[in-house]
mmCIF file of C-alpha atoms in Angstrom:
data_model
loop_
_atom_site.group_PDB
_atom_site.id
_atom_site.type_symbol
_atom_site.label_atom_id
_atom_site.label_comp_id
_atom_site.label_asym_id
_atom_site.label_seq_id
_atom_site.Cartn_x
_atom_site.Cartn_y
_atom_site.Cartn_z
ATOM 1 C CA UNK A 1 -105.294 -61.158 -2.855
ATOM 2 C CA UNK A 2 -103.664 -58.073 -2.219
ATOM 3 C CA UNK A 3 -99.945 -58.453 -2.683
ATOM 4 C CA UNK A 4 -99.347 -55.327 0.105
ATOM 5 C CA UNK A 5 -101.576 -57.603 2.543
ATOM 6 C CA UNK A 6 -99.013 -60.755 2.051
ATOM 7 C CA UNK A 7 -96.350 -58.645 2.078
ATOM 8 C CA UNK A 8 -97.447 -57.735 5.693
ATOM 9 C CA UNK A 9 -98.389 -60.738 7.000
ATOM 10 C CA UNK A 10 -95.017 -62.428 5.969
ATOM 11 C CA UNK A 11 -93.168 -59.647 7.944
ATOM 12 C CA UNK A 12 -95.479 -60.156 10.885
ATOM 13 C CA UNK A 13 -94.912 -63.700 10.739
ATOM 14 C CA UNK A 14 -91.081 -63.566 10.377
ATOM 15 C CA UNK A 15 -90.630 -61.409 13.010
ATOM 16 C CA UNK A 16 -93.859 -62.670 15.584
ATOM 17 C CA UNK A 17 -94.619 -59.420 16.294
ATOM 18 C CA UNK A 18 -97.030 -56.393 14.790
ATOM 19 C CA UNK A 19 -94.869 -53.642 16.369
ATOM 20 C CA UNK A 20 -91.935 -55.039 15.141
ATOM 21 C CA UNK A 21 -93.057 -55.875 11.279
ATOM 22 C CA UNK A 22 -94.475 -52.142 11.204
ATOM 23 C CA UNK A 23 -90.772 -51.061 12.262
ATOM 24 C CA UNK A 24 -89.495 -52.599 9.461
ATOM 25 C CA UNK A 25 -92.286 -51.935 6.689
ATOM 26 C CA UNK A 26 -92.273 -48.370 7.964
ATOM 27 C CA UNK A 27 -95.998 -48.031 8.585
ATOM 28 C CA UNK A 28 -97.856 -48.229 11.687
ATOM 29 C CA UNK A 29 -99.053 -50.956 13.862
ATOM 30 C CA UNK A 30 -102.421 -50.148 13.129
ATOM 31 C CA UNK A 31 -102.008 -50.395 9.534
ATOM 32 C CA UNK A 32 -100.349 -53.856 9.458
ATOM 33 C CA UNK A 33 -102.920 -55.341 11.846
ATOM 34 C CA UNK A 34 -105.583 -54.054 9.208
ATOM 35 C CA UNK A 35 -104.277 -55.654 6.502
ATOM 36 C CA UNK A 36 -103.825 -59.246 8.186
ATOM 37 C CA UNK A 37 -107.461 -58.989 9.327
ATOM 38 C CA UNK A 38 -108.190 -58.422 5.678
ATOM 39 C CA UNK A 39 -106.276 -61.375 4.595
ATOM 40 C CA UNK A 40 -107.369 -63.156 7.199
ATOM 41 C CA UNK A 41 -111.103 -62.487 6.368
ATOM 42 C CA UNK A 42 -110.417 -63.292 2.108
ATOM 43 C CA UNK A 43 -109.004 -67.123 3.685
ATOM 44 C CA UNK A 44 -111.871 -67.126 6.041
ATOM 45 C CA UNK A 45 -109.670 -68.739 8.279
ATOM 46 C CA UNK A 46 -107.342 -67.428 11.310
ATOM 47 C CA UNK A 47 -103.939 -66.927 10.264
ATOM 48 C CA UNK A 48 -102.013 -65.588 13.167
ATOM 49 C CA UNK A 49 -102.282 -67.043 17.143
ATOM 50 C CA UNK A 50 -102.145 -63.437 19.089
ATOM 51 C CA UNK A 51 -100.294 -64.035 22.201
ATOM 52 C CA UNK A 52 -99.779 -60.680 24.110
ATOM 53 C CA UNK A 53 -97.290 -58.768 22.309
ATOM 54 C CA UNK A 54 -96.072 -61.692 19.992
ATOM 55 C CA UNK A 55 -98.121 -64.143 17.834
ATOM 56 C CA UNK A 56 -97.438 -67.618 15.899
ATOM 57 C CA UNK A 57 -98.686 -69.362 12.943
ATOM 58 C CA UNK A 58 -101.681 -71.407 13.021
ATOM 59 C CA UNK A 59 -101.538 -74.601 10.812
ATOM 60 C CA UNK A 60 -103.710 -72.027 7.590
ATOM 61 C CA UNK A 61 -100.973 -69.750 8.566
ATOM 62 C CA UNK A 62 -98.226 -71.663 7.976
ATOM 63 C CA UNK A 63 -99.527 -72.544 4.213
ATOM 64 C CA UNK A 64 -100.414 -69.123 3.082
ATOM 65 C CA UNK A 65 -96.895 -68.143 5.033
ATOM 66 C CA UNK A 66 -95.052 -70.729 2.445
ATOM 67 C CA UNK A 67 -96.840 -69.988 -0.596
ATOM 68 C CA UNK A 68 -96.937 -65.917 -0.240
ATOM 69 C CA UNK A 69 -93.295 -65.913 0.028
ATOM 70 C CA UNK A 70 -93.340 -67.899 -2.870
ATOM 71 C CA UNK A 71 -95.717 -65.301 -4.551
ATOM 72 C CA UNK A 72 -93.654 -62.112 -3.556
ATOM 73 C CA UNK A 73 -90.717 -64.107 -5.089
ATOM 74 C CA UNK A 74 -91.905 -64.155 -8.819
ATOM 75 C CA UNK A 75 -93.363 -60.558 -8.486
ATOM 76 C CA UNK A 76 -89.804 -59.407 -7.425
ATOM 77 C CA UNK A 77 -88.302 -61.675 -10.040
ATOM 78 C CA UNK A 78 -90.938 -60.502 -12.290
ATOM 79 C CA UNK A 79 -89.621 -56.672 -11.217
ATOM 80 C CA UNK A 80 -86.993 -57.546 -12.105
ATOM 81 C CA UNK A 81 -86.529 -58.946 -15.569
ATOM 82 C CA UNK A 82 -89.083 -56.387 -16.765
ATOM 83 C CA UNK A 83 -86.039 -53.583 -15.734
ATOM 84 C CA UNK A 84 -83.370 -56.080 -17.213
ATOM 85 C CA UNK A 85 -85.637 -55.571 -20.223
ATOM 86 C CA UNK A 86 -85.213 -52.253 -20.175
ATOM 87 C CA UNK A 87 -81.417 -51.942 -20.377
ATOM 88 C CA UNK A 88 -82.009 -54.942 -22.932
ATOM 89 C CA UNK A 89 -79.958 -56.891 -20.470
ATOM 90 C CA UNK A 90 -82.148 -60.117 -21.771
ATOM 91 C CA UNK A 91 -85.137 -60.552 -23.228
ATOM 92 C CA UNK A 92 -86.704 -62.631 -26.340
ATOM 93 C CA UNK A 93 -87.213 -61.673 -29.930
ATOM 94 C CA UNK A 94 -88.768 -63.424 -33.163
ATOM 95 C CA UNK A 95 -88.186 -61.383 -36.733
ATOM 96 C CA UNK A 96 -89.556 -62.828 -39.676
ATOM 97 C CA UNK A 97 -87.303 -63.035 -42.701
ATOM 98 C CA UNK A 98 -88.047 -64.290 -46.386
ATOM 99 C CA UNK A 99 -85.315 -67.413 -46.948
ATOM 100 C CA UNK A 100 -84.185 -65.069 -50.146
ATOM 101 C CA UNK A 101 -83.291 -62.183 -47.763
ATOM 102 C CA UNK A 102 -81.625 -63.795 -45.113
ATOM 103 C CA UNK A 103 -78.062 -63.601 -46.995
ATOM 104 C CA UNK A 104 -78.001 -59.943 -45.689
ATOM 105 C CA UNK A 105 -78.573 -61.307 -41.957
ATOM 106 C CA UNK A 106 -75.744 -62.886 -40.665
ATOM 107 C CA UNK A 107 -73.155 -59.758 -40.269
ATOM 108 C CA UNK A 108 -76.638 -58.411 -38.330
ATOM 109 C CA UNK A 109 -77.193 -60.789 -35.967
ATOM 110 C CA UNK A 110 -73.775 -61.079 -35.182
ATOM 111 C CA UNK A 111 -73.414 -57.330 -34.129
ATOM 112 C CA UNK A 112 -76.642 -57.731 -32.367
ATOM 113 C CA UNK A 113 -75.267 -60.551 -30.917
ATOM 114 C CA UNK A 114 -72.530 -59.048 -29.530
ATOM 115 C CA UNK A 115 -74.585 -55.885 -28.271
ATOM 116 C CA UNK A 116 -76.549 -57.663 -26.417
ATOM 117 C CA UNK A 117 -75.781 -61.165 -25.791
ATOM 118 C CA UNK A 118 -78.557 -62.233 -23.759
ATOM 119 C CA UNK A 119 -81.158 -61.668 -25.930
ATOM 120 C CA UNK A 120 -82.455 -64.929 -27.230
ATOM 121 C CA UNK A 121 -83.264 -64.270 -31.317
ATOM 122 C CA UNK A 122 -85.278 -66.617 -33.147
ATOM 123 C CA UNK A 123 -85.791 -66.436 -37.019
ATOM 124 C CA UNK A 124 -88.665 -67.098 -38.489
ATOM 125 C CA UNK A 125 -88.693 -68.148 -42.656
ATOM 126 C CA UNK A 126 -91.666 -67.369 -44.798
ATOM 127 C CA UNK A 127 -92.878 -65.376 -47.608
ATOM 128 C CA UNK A 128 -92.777 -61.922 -47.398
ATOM 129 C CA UNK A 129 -96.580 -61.611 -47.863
ATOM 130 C CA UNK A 130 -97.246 -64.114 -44.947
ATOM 131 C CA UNK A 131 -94.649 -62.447 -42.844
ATOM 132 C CA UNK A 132 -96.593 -59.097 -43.402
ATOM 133 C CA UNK A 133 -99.281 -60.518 -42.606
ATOM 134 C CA UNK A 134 -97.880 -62.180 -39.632
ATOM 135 C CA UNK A 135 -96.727 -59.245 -38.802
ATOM 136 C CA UNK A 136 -100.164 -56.828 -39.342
ATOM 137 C CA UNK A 137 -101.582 -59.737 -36.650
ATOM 138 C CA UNK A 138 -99.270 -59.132 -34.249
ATOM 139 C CA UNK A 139 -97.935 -62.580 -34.078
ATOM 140 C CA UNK A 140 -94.792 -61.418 -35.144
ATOM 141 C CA UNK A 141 -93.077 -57.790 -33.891
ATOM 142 C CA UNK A 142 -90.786 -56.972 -36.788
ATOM 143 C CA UNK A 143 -90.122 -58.541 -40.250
ATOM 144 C CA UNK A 144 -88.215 -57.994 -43.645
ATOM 145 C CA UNK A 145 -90.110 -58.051 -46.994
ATOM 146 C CA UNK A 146 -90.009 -56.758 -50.184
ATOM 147 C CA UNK A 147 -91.101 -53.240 -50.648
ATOM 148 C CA UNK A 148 -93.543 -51.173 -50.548
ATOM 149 C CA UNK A 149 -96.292 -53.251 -48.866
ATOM 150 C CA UNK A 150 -99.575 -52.984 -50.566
ATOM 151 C CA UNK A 151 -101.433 -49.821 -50.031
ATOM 152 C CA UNK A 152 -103.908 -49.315 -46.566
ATOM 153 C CA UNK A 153 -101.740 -52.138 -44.653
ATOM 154 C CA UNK A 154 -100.874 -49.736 -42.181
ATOM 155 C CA UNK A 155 -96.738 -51.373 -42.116
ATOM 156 C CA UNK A 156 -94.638 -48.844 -41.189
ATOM 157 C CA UNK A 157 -91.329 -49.476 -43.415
ATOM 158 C CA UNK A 158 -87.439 -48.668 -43.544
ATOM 159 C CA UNK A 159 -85.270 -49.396 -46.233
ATOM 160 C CA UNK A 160 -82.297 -51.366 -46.095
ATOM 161 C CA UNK A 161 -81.135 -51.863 -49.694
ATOM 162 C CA UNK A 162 -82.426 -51.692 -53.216
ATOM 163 C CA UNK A 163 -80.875 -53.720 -56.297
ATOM 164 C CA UNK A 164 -81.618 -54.352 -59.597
ATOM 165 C CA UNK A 165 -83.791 -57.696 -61.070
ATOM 166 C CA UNK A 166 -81.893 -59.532 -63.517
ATOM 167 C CA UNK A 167 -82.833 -61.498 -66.087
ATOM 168 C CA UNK A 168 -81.212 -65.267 -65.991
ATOM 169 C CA UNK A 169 -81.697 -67.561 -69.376
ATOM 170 C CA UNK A 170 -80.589 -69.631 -72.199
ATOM 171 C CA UNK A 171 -78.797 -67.895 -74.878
ATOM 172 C CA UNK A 172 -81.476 -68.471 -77.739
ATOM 173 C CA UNK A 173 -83.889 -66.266 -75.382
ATOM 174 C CA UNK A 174 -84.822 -63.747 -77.480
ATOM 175 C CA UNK A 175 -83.943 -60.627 -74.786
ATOM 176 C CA UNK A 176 -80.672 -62.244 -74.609
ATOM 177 C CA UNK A 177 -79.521 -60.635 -77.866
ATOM 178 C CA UNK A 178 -81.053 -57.021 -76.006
ATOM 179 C CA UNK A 179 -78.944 -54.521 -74.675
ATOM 180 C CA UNK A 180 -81.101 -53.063 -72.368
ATOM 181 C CA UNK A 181 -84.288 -55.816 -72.031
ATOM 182 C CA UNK A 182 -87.801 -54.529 -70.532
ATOM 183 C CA UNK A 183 -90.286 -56.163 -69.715
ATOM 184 C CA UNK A 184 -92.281 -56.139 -73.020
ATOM 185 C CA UNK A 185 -89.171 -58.598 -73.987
ATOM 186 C CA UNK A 186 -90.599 -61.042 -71.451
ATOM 187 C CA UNK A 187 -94.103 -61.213 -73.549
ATOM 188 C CA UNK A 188 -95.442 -64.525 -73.788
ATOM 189 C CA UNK A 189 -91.775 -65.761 -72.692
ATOM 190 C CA UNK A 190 -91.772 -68.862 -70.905
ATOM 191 C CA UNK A 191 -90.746 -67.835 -66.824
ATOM 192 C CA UNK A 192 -89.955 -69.578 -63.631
ATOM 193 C CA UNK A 193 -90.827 -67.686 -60.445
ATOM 194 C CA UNK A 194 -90.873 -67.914 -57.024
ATOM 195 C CA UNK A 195 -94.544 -68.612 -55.563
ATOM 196 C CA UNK A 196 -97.208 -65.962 -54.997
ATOM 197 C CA UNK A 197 -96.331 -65.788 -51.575
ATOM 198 C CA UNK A 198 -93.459 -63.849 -52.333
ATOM 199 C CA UNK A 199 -93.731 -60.478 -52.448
ATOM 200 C CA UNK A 200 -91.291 -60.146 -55.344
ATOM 201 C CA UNK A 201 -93.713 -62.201 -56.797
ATOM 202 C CA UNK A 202 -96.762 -59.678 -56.261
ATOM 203 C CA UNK A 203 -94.343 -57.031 -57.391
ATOM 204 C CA UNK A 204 -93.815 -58.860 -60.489
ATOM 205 C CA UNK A 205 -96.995 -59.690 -61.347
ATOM 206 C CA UNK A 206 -97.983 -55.877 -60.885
ATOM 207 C CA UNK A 207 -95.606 -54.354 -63.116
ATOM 208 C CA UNK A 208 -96.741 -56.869 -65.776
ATOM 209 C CA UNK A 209 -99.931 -56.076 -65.070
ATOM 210 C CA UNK A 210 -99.167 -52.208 -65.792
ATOM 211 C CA UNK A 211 -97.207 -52.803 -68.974
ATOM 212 C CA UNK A 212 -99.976 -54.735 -70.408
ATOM 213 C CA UNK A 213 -97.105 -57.536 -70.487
ATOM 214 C CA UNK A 214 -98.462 -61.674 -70.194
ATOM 215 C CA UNK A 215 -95.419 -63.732 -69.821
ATOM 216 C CA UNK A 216 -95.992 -67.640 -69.617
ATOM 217 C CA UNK A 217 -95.148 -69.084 -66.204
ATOM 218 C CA UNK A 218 -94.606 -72.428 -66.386
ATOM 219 C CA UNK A 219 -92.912 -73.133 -63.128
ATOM 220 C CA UNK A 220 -93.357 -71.256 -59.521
ATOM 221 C CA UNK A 221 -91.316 -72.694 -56.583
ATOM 222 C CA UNK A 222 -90.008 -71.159 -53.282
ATOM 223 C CA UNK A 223 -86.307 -71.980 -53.521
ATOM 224 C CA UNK A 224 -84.516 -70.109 -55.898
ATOM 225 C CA UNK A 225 -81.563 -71.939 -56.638
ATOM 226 C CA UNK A 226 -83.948 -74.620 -57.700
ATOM 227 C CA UNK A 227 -85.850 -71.335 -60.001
ATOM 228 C CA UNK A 228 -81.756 -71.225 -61.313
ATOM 229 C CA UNK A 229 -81.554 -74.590 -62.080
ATOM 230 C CA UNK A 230 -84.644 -74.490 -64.771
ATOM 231 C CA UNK A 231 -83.138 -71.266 -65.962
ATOM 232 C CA UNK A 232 -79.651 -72.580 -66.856
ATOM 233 C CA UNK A 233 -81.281 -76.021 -67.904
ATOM 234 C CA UNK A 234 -83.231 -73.664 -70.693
ATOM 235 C CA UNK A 235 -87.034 -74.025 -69.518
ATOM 236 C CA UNK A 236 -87.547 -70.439 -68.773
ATOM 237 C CA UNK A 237 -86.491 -67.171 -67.815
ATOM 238 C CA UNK A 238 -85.440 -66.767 -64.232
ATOM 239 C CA UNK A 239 -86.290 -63.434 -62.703
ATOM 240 C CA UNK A 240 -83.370 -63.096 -59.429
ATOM 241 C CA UNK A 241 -81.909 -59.829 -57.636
ATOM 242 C CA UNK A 242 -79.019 -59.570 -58.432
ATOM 243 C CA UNK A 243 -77.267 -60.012 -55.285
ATOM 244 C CA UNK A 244 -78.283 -63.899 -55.237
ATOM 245 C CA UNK A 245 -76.372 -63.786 -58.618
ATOM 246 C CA UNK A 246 -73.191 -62.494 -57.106
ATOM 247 C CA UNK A 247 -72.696 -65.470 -55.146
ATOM 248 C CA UNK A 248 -73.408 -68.207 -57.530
ATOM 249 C CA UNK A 249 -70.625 -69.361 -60.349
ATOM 250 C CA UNK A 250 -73.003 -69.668 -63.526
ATOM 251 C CA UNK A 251 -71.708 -71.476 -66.991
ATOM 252 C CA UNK A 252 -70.513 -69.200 -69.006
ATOM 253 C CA UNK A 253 -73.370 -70.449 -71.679
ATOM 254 C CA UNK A 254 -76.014 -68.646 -69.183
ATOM 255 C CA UNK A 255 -76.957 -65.168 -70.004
ATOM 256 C CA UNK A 256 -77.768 -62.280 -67.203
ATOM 257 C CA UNK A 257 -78.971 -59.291 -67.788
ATOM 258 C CA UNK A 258 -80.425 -56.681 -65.728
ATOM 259 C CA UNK A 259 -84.115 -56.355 -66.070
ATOM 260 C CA UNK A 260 -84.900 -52.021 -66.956
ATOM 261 C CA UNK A 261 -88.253 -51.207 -65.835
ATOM 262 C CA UNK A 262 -88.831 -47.930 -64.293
ATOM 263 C CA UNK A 263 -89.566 -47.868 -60.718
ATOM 264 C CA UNK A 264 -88.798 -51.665 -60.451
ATOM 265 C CA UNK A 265 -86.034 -52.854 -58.193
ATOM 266 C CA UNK A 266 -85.360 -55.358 -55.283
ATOM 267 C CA UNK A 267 -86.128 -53.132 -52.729
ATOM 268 C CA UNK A 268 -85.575 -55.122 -49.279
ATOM 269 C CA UNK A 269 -86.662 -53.363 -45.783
ATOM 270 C CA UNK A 270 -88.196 -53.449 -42.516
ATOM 271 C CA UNK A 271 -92.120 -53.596 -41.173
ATOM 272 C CA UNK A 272 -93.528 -53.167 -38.418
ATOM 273 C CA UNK A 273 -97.171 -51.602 -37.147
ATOM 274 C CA UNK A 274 -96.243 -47.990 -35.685
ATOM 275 C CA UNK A 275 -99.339 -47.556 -33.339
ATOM 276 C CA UNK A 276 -98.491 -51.028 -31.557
ATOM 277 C CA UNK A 277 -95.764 -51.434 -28.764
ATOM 278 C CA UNK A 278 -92.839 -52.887 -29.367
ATOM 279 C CA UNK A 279 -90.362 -54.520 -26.973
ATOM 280 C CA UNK A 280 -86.945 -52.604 -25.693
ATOM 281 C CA UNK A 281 -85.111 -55.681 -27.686
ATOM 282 C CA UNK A 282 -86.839 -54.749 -31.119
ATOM 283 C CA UNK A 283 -85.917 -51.206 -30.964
ATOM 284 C CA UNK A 284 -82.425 -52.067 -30.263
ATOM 285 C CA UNK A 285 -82.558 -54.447 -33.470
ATOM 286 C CA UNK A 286 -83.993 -51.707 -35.468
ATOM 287 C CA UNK A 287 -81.593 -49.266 -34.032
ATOM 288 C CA UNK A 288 -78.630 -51.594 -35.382
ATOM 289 C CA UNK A 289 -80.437 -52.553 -38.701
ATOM 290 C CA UNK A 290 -81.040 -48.510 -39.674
ATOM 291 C CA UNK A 291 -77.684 -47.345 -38.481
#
């Protein structure tokens, strides 16, 4: 139905008269009685008991009366949040975060927080592969990975940090007693890792790939304090940014060492798809997260 024919018909009804409803829409009486005889003709029923100059409901009338005043309700509430959107006065967004990056997020979501309170944010934890591929499907608007995404994904990207890898073993490791250990020290080396659904993982497995390096990985799991744990317990050779390191009190018997591999770093940042929309609230978030 068309929303300018209930629109009319309510007005008409309110006030029981054509002339005066046409007063108030500021239209003519001609065009108001038009568009009740087209509503009248989509419910195939009289609407409207014409009495002289004033007119009444009919028992159809009096439904369609109820439930288009419910209808012009929600499209004027509907108006309405869509411009509270726009001064991201509330609003709804979902961001996609790897459970090793979210130690970055808190100060974040606090100023965002504070910005715009009535924004309802929900975090989402997965991989970084699966959130860029949440992301690429659009079921998610914005996420945080490790960089760069692979090649023809068409991610757009923004940098929010970049740190080194470090090393985490036993002692009687034999890059342990290296000042400056590469990756041709990790050479049939027994490893932990987190799983291939980390993209730290892919970015791993790539630079081994390019050094001609096969390390042994005995263990893959997607918490890395547990990845710690086998490291300090001697089964293998962690590989951790070193920011995760920071907060942890190791034994002194533990041995860290930063990783030295050209063009190899913990490189943490944004996605998103450039071409596709995105809401009032995700700009502001990137707005906060690049500033």
């Amino acid at each position: 139905m068309d929303l300018r024919a209930l629109r009319y018909f309510v007005e008409t009804a309110r006030q029981r008269s054509f002339t005066t409803a046409a007063s108030h829409l500021y239209v003519t009486q001609s065009t108001v009685s038009k568009m009740v005889r087209q509503l009248e003709d989509e419910v195939g029923q009289a609407l409207l008991i014409r009495e002289g100059r004033t007119v009444r409901l009919t028992d159809a009338g009096q439904i369609v009366f109820e439930r288009a005043q419910e209808a012009l309700a929600v499209v004027q509430r509907l108006n309405r949040d869509v411009a509270d959107l726009s001064d991201i006065a509330r609003g709804e967004l979902t961001i996609g975060i790897p459970p090793m990056v979210n130690i970055f997020f808190p100060p974040l979501i606090q100023r965002y927080k504070a910005r715009y309170p009535h924004v309802k944010l929900n975090i989402v934890e997965a991989g970084g592969q699966v959130i860029e591929q949440r992301v690429r499907s659009g079921e998610l608007e914005l996420g945080v990975t490790v960089l760069p995404t692979e090649p023809g994904e068409g991610l757009a990207s923004h940098e929010m940090g970049r740190y080194q890898i470090c090393l985490v073993g036993s002692p009687d490791a034999p890059w342990a007693r290296l000042k400056r250990p590469g990756l041709a020290a990790l050479h049939q080396q027994p490893v932990v890792m987190l799983g291939d659904d980390y993209a730290l993982t892919r970015r791993l497995r790539d630079a081994f790939d390019e050094a001609g390096v096969q390390p042994e990985v005995i263990a893959q799991s997607g918490q890395w304090d547990f990845l710690l744990s086998m490291a300090m317990a001697g089964m293998g050779t962690a590989l951790l940014p070193e920011p995760l390191l920071t907060r942890q009190r190791l034994p002194s018997a533990v041995v860290v060492k930063p990783l030295h591999a050209r063009d190899l770093a913990w490189r943490v940042g944004h996605i998103w798809v450039p071409d596709r929309y995105m809401s009032h609230a995700a700009r502001a978030w990137l707005g906060i997260g690049t500033a």
